[in-house]
mmCIF file of C-alpha atoms in Angstrom:
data_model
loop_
_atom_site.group_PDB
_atom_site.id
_atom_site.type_symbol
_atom_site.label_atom_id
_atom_site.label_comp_id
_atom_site.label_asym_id
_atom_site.label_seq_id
_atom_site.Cartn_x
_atom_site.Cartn_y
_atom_site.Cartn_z
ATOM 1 C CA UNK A 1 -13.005 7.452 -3.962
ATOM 2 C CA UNK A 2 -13.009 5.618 -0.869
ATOM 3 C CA UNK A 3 -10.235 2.794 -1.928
ATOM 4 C CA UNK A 4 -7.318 2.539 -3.805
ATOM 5 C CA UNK A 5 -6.668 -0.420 -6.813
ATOM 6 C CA UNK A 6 -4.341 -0.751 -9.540
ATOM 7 C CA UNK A 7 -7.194 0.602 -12.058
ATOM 8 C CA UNK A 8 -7.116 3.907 -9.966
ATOM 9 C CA UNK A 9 -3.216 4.562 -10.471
ATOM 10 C CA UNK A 10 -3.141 3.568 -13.925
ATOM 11 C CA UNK A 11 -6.085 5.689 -14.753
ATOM 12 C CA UNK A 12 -4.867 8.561 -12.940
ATOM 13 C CA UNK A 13 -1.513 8.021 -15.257
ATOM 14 C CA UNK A 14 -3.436 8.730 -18.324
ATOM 15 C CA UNK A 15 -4.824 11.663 -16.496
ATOM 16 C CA UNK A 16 -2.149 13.962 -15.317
ATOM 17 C CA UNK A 17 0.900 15.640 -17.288
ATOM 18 C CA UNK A 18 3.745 15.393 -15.463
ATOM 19 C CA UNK A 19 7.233 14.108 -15.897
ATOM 20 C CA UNK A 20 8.291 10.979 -16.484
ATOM 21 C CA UNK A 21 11.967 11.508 -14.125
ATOM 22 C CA UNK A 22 14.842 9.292 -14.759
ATOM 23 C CA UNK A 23 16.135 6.252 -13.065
ATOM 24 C CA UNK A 24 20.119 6.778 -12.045
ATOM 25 C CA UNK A 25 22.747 4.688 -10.945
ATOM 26 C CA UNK A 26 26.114 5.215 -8.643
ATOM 27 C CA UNK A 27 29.024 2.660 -8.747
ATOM 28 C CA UNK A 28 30.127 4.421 -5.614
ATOM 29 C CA UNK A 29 27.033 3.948 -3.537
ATOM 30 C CA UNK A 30 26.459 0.484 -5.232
ATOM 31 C CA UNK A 31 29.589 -0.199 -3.638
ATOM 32 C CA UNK A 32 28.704 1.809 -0.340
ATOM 33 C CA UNK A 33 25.545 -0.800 0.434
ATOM 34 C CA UNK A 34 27.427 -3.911 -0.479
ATOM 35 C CA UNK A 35 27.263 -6.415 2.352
ATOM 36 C CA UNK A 36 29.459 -8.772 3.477
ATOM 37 C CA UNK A 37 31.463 -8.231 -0.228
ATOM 38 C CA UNK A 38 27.700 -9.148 -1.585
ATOM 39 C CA UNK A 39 26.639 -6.751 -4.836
ATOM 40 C CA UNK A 40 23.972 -4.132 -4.421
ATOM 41 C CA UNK A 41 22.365 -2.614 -7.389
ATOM 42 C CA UNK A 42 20.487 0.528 -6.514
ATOM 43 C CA UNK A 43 18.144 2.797 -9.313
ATOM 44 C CA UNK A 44 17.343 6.177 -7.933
ATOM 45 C CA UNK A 45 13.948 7.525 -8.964
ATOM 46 C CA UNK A 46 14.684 10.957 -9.244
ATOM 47 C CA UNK A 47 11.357 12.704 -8.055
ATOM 48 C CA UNK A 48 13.237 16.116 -6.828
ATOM 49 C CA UNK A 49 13.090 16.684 -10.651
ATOM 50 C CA UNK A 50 9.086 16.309 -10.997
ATOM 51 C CA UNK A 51 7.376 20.065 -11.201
ATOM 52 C CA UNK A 52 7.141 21.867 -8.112
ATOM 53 C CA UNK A 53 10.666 19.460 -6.630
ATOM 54 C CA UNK A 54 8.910 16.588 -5.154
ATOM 55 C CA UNK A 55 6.445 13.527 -5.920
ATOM 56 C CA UNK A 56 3.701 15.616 -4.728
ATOM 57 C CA UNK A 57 2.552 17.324 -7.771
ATOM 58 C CA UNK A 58 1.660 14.085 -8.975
ATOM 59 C CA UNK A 59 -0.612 13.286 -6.383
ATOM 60 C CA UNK A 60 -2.387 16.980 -6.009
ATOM 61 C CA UNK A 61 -2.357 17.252 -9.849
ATOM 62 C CA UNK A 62 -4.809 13.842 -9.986
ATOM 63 C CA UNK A 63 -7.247 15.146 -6.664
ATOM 64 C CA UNK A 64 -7.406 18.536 -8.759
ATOM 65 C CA UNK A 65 -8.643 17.138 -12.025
ATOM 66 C CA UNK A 66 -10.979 14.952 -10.468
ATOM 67 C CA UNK A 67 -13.061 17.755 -9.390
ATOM 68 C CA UNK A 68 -16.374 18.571 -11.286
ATOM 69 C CA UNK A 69 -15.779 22.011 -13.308
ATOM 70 C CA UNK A 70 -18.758 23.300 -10.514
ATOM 71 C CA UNK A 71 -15.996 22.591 -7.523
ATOM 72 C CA UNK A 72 -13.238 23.051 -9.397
ATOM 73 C CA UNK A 73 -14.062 27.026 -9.456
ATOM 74 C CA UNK A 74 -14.866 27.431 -5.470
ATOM 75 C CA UNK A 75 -10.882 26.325 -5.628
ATOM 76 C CA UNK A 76 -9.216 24.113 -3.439
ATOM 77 C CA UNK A 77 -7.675 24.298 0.088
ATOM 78 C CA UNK A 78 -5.165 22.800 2.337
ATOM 79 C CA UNK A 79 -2.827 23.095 4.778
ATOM 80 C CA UNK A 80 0.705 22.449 5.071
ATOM 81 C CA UNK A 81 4.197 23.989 5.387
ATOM 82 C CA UNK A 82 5.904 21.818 2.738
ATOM 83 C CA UNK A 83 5.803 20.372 -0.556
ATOM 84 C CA UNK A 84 2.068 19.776 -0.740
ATOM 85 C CA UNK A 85 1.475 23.010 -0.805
ATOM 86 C CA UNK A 86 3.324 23.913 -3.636
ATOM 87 C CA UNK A 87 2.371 20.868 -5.639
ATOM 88 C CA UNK A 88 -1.533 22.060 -4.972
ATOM 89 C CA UNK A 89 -0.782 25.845 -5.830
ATOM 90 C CA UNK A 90 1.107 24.719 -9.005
ATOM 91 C CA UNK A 91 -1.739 22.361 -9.895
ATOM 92 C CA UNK A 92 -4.727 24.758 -9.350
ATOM 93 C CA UNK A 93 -2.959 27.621 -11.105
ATOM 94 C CA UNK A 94 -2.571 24.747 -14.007
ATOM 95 C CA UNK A 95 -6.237 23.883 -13.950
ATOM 96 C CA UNK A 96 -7.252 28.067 -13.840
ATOM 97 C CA UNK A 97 -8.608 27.664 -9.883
ATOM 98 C CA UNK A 98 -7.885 29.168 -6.832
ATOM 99 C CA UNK A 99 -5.965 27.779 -4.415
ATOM 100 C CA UNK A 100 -5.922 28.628 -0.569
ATOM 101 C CA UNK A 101 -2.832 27.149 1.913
ATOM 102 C CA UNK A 102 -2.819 27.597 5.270
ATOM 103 C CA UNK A 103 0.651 27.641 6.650
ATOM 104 C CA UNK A 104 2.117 28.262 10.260
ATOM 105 C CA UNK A 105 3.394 31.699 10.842
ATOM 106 C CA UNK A 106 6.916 30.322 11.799
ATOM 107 C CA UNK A 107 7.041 28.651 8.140
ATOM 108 C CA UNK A 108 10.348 29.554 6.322
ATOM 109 C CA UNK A 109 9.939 32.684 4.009
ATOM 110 C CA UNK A 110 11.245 30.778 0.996
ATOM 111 C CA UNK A 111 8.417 27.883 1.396
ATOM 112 C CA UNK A 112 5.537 30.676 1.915
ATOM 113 C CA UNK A 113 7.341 32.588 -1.179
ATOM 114 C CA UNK A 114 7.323 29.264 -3.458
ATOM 115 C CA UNK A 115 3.400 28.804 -2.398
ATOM 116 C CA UNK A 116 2.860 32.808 -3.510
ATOM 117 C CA UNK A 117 4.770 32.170 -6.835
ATOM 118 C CA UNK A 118 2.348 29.323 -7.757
ATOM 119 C CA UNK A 119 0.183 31.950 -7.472
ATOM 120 C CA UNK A 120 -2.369 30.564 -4.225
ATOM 121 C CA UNK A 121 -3.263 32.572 -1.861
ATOM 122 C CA UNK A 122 -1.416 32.275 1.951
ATOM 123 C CA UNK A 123 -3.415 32.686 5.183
ATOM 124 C CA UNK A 124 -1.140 31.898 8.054
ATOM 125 C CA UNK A 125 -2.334 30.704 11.421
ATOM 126 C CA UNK A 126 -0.701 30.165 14.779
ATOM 127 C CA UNK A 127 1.628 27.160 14.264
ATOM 128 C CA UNK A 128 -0.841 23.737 15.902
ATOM 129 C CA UNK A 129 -2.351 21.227 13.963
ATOM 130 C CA UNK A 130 -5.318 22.429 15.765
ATOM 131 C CA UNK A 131 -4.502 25.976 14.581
ATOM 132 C CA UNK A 132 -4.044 25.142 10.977
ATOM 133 C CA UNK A 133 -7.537 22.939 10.778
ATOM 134 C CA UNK A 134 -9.514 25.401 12.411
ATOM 135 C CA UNK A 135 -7.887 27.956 9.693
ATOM 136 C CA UNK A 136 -8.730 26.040 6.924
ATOM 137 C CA UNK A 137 -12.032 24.692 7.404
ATOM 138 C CA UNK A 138 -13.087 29.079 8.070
ATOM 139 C CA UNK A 139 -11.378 29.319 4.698
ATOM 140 C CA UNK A 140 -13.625 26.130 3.614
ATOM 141 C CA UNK A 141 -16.799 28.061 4.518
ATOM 142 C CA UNK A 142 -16.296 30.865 3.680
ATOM 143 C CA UNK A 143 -15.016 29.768 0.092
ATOM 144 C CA UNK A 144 -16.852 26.612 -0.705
ATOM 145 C CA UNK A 145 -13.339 25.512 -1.253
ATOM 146 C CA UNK A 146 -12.726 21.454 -1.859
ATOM 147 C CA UNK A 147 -9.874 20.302 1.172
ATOM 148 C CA UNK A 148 -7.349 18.291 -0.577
ATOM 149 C CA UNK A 149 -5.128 16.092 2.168
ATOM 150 C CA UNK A 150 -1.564 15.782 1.723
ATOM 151 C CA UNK A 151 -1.922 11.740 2.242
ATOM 152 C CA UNK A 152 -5.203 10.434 3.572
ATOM 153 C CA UNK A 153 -6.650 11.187 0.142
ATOM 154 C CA UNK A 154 -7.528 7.878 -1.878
ATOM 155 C CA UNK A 155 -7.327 10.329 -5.256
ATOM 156 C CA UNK A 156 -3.755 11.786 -4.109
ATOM 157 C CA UNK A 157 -2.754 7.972 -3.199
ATOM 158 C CA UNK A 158 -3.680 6.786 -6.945
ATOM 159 C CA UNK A 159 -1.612 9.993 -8.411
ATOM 160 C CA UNK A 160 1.717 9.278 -6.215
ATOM 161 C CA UNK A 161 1.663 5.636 -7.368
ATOM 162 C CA UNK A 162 1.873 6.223 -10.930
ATOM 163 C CA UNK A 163 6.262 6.793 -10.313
ATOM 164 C CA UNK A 164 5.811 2.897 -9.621
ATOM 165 C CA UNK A 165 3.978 2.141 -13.351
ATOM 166 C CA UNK A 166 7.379 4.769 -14.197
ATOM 167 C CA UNK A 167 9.705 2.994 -12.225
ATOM 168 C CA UNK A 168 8.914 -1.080 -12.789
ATOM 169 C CA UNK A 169 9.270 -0.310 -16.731
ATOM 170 C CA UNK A 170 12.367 1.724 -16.372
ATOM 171 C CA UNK A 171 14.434 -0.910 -14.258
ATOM 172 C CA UNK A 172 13.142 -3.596 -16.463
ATOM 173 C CA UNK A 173 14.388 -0.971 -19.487
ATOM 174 C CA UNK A 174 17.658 -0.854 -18.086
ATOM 175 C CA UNK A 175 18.223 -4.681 -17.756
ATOM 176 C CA UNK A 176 17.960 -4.378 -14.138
ATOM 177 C CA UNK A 177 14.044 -5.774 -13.109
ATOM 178 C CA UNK A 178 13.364 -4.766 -9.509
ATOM 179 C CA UNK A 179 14.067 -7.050 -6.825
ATOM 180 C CA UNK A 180 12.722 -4.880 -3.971
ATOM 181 C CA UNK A 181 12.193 -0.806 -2.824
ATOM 182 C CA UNK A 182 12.605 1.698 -0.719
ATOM 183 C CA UNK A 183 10.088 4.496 -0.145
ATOM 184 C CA UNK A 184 10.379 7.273 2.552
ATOM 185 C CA UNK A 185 7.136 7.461 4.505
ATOM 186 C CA UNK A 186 5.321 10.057 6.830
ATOM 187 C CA UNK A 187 1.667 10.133 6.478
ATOM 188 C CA UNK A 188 2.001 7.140 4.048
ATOM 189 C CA UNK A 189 0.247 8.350 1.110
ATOM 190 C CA UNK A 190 3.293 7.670 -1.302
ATOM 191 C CA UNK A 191 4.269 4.204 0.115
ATOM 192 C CA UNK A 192 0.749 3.473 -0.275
ATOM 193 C CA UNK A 193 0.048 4.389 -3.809
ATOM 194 C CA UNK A 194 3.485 2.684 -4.970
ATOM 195 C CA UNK A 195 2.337 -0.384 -2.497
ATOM 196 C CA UNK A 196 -0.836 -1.253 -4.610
ATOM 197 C CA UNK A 197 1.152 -0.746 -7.858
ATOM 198 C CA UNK A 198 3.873 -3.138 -7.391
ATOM 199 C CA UNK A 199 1.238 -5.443 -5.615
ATOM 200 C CA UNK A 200 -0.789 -5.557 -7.816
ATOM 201 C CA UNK A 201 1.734 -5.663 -11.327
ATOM 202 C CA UNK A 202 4.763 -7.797 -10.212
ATOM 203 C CA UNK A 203 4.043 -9.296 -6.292
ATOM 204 C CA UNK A 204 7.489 -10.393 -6.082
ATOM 205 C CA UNK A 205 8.984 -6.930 -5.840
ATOM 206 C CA UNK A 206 9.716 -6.719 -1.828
ATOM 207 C CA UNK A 207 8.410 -2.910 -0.674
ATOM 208 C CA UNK A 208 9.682 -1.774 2.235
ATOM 209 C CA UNK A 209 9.654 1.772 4.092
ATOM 210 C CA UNK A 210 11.978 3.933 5.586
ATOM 211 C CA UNK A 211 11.577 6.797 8.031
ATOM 212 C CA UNK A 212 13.527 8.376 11.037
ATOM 213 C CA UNK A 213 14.403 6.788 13.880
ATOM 214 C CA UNK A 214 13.338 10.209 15.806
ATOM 215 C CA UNK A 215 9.666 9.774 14.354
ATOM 216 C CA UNK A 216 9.734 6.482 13.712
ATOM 217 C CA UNK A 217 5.524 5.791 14.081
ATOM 218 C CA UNK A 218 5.251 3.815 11.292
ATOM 219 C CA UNK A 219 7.678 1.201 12.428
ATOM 220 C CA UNK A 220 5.826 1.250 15.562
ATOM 221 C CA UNK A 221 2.723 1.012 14.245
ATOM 222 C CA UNK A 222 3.715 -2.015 11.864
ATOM 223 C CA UNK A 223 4.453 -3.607 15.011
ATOM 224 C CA UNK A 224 1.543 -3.250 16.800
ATOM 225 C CA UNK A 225 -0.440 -3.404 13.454
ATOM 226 C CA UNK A 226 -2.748 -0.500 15.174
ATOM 227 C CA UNK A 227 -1.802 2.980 15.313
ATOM 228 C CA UNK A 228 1.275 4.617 17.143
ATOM 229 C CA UNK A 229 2.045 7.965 16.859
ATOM 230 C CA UNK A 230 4.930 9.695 17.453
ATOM 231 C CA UNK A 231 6.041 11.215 20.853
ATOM 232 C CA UNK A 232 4.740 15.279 21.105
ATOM 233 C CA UNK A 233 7.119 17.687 19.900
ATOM 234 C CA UNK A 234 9.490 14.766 18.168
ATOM 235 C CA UNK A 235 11.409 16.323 14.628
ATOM 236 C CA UNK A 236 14.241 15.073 12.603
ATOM 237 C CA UNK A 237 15.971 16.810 9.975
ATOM 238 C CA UNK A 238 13.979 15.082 7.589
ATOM 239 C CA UNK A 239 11.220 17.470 8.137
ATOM 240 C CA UNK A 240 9.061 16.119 5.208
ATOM 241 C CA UNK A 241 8.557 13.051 7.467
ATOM 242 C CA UNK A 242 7.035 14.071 10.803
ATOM 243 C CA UNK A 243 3.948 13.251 10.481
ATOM 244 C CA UNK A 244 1.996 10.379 11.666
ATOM 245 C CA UNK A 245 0.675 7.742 9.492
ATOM 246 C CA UNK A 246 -2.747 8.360 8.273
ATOM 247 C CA UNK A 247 -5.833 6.712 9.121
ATOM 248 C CA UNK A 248 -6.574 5.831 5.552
ATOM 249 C CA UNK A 249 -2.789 4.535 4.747
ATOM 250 C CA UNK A 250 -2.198 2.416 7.610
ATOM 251 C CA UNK A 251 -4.465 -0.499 6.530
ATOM 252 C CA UNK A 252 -2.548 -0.038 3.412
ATOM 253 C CA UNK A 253 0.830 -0.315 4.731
ATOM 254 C CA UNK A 254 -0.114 -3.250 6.608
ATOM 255 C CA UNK A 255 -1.281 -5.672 4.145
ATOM 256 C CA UNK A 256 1.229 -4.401 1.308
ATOM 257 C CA UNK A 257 4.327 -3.777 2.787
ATOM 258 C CA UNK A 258 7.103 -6.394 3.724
ATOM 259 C CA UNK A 259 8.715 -4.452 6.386
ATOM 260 C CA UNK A 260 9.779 -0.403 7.709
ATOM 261 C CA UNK A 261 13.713 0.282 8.745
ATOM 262 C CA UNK A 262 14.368 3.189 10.734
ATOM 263 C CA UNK A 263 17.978 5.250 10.078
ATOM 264 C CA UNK A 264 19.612 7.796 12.620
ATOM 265 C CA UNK A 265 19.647 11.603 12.118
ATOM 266 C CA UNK A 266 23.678 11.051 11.299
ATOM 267 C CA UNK A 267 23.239 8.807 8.718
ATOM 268 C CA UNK A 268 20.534 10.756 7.324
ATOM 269 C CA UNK A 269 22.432 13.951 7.256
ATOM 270 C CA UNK A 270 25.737 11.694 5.886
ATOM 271 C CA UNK A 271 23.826 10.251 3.397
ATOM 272 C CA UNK A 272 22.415 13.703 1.668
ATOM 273 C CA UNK A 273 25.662 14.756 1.673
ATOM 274 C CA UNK A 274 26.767 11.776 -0.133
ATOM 275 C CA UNK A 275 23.997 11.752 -3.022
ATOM 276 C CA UNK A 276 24.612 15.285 -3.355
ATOM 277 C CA UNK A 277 28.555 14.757 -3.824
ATOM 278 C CA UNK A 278 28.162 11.444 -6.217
ATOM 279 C CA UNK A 279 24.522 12.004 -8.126
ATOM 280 C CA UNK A 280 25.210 15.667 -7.907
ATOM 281 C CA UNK A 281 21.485 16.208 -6.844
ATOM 282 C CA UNK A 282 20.140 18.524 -4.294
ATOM 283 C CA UNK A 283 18.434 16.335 -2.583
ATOM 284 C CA UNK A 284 16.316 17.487 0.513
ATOM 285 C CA UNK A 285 16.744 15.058 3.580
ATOM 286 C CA UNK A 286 13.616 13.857 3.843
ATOM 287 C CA UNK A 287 14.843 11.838 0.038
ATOM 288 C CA UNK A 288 17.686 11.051 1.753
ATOM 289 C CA UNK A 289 16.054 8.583 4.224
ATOM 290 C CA UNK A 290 15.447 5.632 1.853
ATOM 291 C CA UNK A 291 19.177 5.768 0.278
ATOM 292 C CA UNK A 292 20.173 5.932 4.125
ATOM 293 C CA UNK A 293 18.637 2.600 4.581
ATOM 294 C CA UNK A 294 20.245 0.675 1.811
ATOM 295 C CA UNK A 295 23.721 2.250 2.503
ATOM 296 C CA UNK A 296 23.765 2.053 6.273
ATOM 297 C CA UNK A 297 21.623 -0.067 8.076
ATOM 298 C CA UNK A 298 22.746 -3.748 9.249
ATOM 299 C CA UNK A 299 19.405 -5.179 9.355
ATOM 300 C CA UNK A 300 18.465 -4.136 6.108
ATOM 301 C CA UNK A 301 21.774 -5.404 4.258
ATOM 302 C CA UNK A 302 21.621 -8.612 6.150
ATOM 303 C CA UNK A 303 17.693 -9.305 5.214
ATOM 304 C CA UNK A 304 18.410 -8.576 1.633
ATOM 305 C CA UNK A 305 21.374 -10.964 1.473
ATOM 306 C CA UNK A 306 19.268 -13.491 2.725
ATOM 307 C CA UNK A 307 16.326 -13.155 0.336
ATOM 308 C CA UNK A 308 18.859 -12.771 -2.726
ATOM 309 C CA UNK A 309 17.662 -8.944 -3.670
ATOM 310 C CA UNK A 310 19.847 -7.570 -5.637
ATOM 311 C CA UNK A 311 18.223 -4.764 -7.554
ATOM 312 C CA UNK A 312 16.447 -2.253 -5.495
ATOM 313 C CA UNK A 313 14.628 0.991 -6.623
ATOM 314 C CA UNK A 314 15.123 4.188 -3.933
ATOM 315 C CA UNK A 315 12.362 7.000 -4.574
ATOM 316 C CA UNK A 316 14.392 10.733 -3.951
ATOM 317 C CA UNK A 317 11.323 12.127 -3.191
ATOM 318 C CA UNK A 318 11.933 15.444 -3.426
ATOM 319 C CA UNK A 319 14.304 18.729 -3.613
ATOM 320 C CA UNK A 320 12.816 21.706 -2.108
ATOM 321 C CA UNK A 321 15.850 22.048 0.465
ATOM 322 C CA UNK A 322 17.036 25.563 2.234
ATOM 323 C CA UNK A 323 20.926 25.940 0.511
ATOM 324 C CA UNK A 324 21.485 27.769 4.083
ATOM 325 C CA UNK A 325 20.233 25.772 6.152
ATOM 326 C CA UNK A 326 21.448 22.407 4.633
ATOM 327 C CA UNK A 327 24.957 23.856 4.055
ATOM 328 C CA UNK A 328 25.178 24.265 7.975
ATOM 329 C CA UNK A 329 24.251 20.316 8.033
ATOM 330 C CA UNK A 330 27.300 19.601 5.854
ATOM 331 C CA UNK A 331 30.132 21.763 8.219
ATOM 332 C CA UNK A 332 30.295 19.020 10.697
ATOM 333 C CA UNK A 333 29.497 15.972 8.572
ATOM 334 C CA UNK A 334 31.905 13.016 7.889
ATOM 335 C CA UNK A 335 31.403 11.052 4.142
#
């Protein structure tokens, strides 16, 4: 595939078997991103709750069965430290292929353990981007293996746009049709996928993005409408979110979306701790980003008072947090 339409995600809907995860609802943090005593009707798509914790497994689960049943059996490969490499491991071992991830040596134990218990094989490599490609295209020859991208896949696009098909009948389900969303981006292969659903079914839906202000390329590059990337050795807590826009989402983003709003590492950190307290879900912070937005930034408040949107759909993209690590986050955080 070397697009993305609406006849891609609804046909990769048919395809896969995942869950369909609910839509929930806080009076407390409906109150939380009222403006100027203005209402604010948020629906959380809860996509920590898809197999393997995150939106991803739709996505890899799609790219996997689109392979011929000759490719399918070389396996597939990729590389990442996060939650595309458990969605792919958990996919292949569903499909009865092998599955090779390349992941940096300094990746946490628990990730590299998750990636094991799907059952793919790890090969770590030193941790550089250039590191991690070399790795995996060696793996690639000497395998026959089929890469699958975490984002700049058209085929993993149309599978992380089906929670938008989910998501526009659920709202409209619950009485509460969507006025607008949020979606966290990083490479951009999820805001891209929901983007040409909701563009394509009901235009009026406003989409907008939400990232870190520490890695805040996106914003940037909607700017300049031309790629920006982020400044060398820039990280946020949300460390789902680093990476830079790809080349394949950007045009996307740029004729889709109505607008990217950045959030500080505080009120990314304050806001996990506030879904996890209210929704009781373990949220990871890179979910954390989009409720962030409607809850605490000005800009964002202000924009929707003036364009009357009311109802707005937040994607918690995923779960796969480190208890440890996040409870150390919480010590010094104020609600």
């Amino acid at each position: 595939m070397s697009s993305l339409n609406i006849s891609d995600i609804q046909a990769a809907a048919a395809r896969i078997q995942v869950h369909t995860t609910p839509v929930l609802t806080s009076t407390i943090l409906n109150e939380i991103a009222e403006y100027q005593g203005r209402a604010r009707h948020l629906l959380f798509k809860c996509e920590l709750l898809q197999k393997s914790g995150s939106f991803k497994f739709r996505g890899a689960s799609n790219a996997i069965a689109l392979l011929s049943n000759e490719d399918a059996q070389k396996g597939v490969c990729t590389h990442s430290s996060g939650n595309h490499a458990q969605a792919l491991a958990l996919a292949a071992k569903l499909r009865g292929i092998p599955a090779y991830v390349v992941m940096p040596s300094n990746s946490p134990e628990v990730k590299k353990s998750a990636v094991r218990g799907y059952g793919a094989k790890v090969i770590e490599c030193e941790p550089t981007l250039q590191a991690r490609e070399d790795t995996a295209a060696k793996v690639i020859a000497d395998t026959g293996a089929t890469f699958i991208h975490p984002f700049n896949n058209f085929n993993v696009m149309a599978g992380q746009g089906t929670m938008a098909l989910e998501l526009l009948k659920q709202a409209e389900d619950q009485g509460t049709p969507l006025d607008g969303i949020i979606v966290p981006v990083g490479g951009g292969g999820m805001l891209s996928g929901i983007a040409t659903a909701i563009r394509s079914l009901n235009p009026k839906v406003k989409i907008f993005a939400a990232e870190p202000m520490n890695v805040n390329d996106c914003s940037l590059s909607f700017v300049a409408k031309d790629h920006v990337s982020n400044a060398v050795g820039a990280t946020s807590v949300a460390d789902g979110l680093l990476t830079n826009v790809g080349t394949n989402t950007l045009p996307i983003i740029l004729d889709k979306v109505d607008g990217v709003f950045t959030v500080s590492e505080e009120d990314i950190i304050r806001t996990t701790k506030l879904v996890w307290t209210y929704l009781k879900l373990c949220i990871e912070p890179s979910a954390a980003v989009g409720v962030s937005v409607a809850l605490h930034n000005k800009e964002f408040k202000a924009m929707c008072d003036e364009q009357n949107i009311r109802n707005v759909g937040v994607i918690l993209c995923g779960g796969n947090v480190d208890i440890v690590k996040i409870a150390k986050l919480f010590e010094n955080c104020e609600q």
